[in-house]
Amino acid sequence: MSDNLEVRGCVLPLSLHYSVGDHTWVKLEEDGTASIGMTDVAQNLAGPLLHAKPKKVGATRKKGKPVATVESSKWVGPVKSPIAGEVVAVNEDVKTDPTVINRSPYKQGWIVRMQPSDLAADMDGLLTGQ
């Protein structure tokens, strides 16, 4: 059995948690933080990204509020947080080369890491696995 699901050419790792409507994912890290990024579906819909502006370290976000703004030639919009918490790290690579999100949305293309404020409640509304 594969660790990924492929839907219409887009990869969805089964180990991540997804906010399907917002096209974002969460990966729980060993240190208790959570990495957040755009799904493969989102980056395919947006096309090659031209700009990415994550929120700064220390920013507190509620679930559903933007953790970044991204721009492509056909779309400008928010990357909404699937969880509430404080931004504790920003992926500097996506600021200098946003196409890293297009090339590697789940590994090198993570956007921010957050310290969750109410992880149990937030994870209840996310999808994972098959």
mmCIF file of C-alpha atoms in Angstrom:
data_model
loop_
_atom_site.group_PDB
_atom_site.id
_atom_site.type_symbol
_atom_site.label_atom_id
_atom_site.label_comp_id
_atom_site.label_asym_id
_atom_site.label_seq_id
_atom_site.Cartn_x
_atom_site.Cartn_y
_atom_site.Cartn_z
ATOM 1 C CA MET A 1 0.000 0.000 0.000
ATOM 2 C CA SER A 2 1.285 3.458 -0.903
ATOM 3 C CA ASP A 3 1.899 6.258 1.604
ATOM 4 C CA ASN A 4 0.215 8.623 -0.871
ATOM 5 C CA LEU A 5 -3.112 8.939 -2.600
ATOM 6 C CA GLU A 6 -3.153 10.333 -6.136
ATOM 7 C CA VAL A 7 -6.232 12.173 -7.364
ATOM 8 C CA ARG A 8 -6.250 13.595 -10.896
ATOM 9 C CA GLY A 9 -2.473 13.863 -10.927
ATOM 10 C CA CYS A 10 -2.233 15.514 -7.485
ATOM 11 C CA VAL A 11 -0.492 13.733 -4.628
ATOM 12 C CA LEU A 12 -1.986 13.621 -1.122
ATOM 13 C CA PRO A 13 0.233 12.034 1.554
ATOM 14 C CA LEU A 14 -1.947 9.876 3.811
ATOM 15 C CA SER A 15 0.024 10.846 6.936
ATOM 16 C CA LEU A 16 -0.949 14.539 6.833
ATOM 17 C CA HIS A 17 -4.095 16.252 8.119
ATOM 18 C CA TYR A 18 -6.060 18.358 5.627
ATOM 19 C CA SER A 19 -8.410 21.300 5.643
ATOM 20 C CA VAL A 20 -9.945 20.294 2.329
ATOM 21 C CA GLY A 21 -11.960 23.461 1.697
ATOM 22 C CA ASP A 22 -8.927 25.678 2.320
ATOM 23 C CA HIS A 23 -6.474 23.406 0.439
ATOM 24 C CA THR A 24 -4.027 23.364 3.341
ATOM 25 C CA TRP A 25 -2.270 20.617 5.285
ATOM 26 C CA VAL A 26 -0.818 20.135 8.768
ATOM 27 C CA LYS A 27 2.071 17.904 9.787
ATOM 28 C CA LEU A 28 2.595 17.322 13.491
ATOM 29 C CA GLU A 29 6.298 17.586 14.328
ATOM 30 C CA GLU A 30 8.079 15.664 17.104
ATOM 31 C CA ASP A 31 8.748 18.878 19.058
ATOM 32 C CA GLY A 32 5.021 19.637 19.384
ATOM 33 C CA THR A 33 4.923 22.234 16.614
ATOM 34 C CA ALA A 34 2.887 21.870 13.436
ATOM 35 C CA SER A 35 4.100 22.560 9.892
ATOM 36 C CA ILE A 36 1.531 24.101 7.537
ATOM 37 C CA GLY A 37 1.476 24.386 3.766
ATOM 38 C CA MET A 38 -0.578 24.382 0.579
ATOM 39 C CA THR A 39 -1.768 21.108 -0.895
ATOM 40 C CA ASP A 40 -0.627 19.838 -4.272
ATOM 41 C CA VAL A 41 -4.163 20.586 -5.485
ATOM 42 C CA ALA A 42 -3.845 24.250 -4.406
ATOM 43 C CA GLN A 43 -0.465 24.817 -6.034
ATOM 44 C CA ASN A 44 -1.704 23.173 -9.261
ATOM 45 C CA LEU A 45 -4.779 25.403 -9.336
ATOM 46 C CA ALA A 46 -2.691 28.532 -8.647
ATOM 47 C CA GLY A 47 0.022 27.745 -11.197
ATOM 48 C CA PRO A 48 3.646 28.857 -10.850
ATOM 49 C CA LEU A 49 3.895 31.033 -7.750
ATOM 50 C CA LEU A 50 5.497 34.467 -8.109
ATOM 51 C CA HIS A 51 5.359 35.714 -4.504
ATOM 52 C CA ALA A 52 4.843 34.247 -1.053
ATOM 53 C CA LYS A 53 4.575 36.366 2.073
ATOM 54 C CA PRO A 54 4.267 34.344 5.289
ATOM 55 C CA LYS A 55 3.233 35.979 8.566
ATOM 56 C CA LYS A 56 6.127 36.864 10.853
ATOM 57 C CA VAL A 57 7.373 34.764 13.753
ATOM 58 C CA GLY A 58 5.337 35.683 16.814
ATOM 59 C CA ALA A 59 2.102 36.279 14.894
ATOM 60 C CA THR A 60 -0.911 34.641 16.532
ATOM 61 C CA ARG A 61 -3.475 33.195 14.132
ATOM 62 C CA LYS A 62 -6.934 31.795 14.653
ATOM 63 C CA LYS A 63 -8.067 28.744 12.719
ATOM 64 C CA GLY A 64 -9.158 29.865 9.238
ATOM 65 C CA LYS A 65 -7.132 33.094 9.304
ATOM 66 C CA PRO A 66 -4.239 33.588 6.844
ATOM 67 C CA VAL A 67 -0.722 32.450 7.706
ATOM 68 C CA ALA A 68 0.541 33.703 4.333
ATOM 69 C CA THR A 69 -0.430 35.376 1.100
ATOM 70 C CA VAL A 70 0.643 33.842 -2.191
ATOM 71 C CA GLU A 71 0.478 35.172 -5.723
ATOM 72 C CA SER A 72 0.673 33.585 -9.148
ATOM 73 C CA SER A 73 -0.019 35.056 -12.577
ATOM 74 C CA LYS A 74 -3.673 34.001 -12.253
ATOM 75 C CA TRP A 75 -4.412 34.164 -8.520
ATOM 76 C CA VAL A 76 -3.645 36.138 -5.359
ATOM 77 C CA GLY A 77 -4.958 34.888 -2.077
ATOM 78 C CA PRO A 78 -4.503 33.729 1.479
ATOM 79 C CA VAL A 79 -3.138 30.466 2.796
ATOM 80 C CA LYS A 80 -5.574 29.876 5.653
ATOM 81 C CA SER A 81 -4.385 28.202 8.814
ATOM 82 C CA PRO A 82 -6.046 24.862 9.560
ATOM 83 C CA ILE A 83 -5.204 25.321 13.276
ATOM 84 C CA ALA A 84 -4.927 28.131 15.815
ATOM 85 C CA GLY A 85 -1.605 29.089 17.354
ATOM 86 C CA GLU A 86 1.534 31.176 17.175
ATOM 87 C CA VAL A 87 3.929 31.238 14.226
ATOM 88 C CA VAL A 88 7.284 29.986 15.549
ATOM 89 C CA ALA A 89 9.156 29.545 12.250
ATOM 90 C CA VAL A 90 8.887 30.782 8.670
ATOM 91 C CA ASN A 91 10.292 28.942 5.655
ATOM 92 C CA GLU A 92 12.692 31.543 4.261
ATOM 93 C CA ASP A 93 13.077 29.490 1.067
ATOM 94 C CA VAL A 94 9.473 30.136 0.035
ATOM 95 C CA LYS A 95 9.997 33.877 0.505
ATOM 96 C CA THR A 96 12.993 33.946 -1.846
ATOM 97 C CA ASP A 97 11.748 31.288 -4.293
ATOM 98 C CA PRO A 98 7.996 30.642 -3.978
ATOM 99 C CA THR A 99 8.116 27.998 -6.728
ATOM 100 C CA VAL A 100 9.552 25.651 -4.090
ATOM 101 C CA ILE A 101 5.878 25.256 -3.084
ATOM 102 C CA ASN A 102 5.089 24.159 -6.658
ATOM 103 C CA ARG A 103 8.009 21.713 -6.755
ATOM 104 C CA SER A 104 7.665 20.266 -3.244
ATOM 105 C CA PRO A 105 4.402 21.280 -1.542
ATOM 106 C CA TYR A 106 4.765 18.773 1.317
ATOM 107 C CA LYS A 107 8.485 18.740 2.071
ATOM 108 C CA GLN A 108 10.633 21.760 1.151
ATOM 109 C CA GLY A 109 7.514 23.879 0.473
ATOM 110 C CA TRP A 110 6.123 24.107 4.011
ATOM 111 C CA ILE A 111 5.201 27.729 4.719
ATOM 112 C CA VAL A 112 5.125 28.211 8.505
ATOM 113 C CA ARG A 113 5.499 26.202 11.692
ATOM 114 C CA MET A 114 3.115 26.979 14.519
ATOM 115 C CA GLN A 115 2.869 26.233 18.206
ATOM 116 C CA PRO A 116 -0.760 25.066 18.414
ATOM 117 C CA SER A 117 -3.015 26.650 21.032
ATOM 118 C CA ASP A 118 -5.868 24.089 20.972
ATOM 119 C CA LEU A 119 -4.644 21.219 18.831
ATOM 120 C CA ALA A 120 -7.192 18.618 19.966
ATOM 121 C CA ALA A 121 -10.147 20.816 19.021
ATOM 122 C CA ASP A 122 -8.606 21.938 15.723
ATOM 123 C CA MET A 123 -7.598 18.442 14.584
ATOM 124 C CA ASP A 124 -11.167 17.238 15.072
ATOM 125 C CA GLY A 125 -12.252 19.059 11.914
ATOM 126 C CA LEU A 126 -9.375 17.905 9.681
ATOM 127 C CA LEU A 127 -9.249 14.859 7.411
ATOM 128 C CA THR A 128 -6.428 12.316 7.297
ATOM 129 C CA GLY A 129 -5.708 8.899 5.808
ATOM 130 C CA GLN A 130 -7.886 7.287 3.152
#
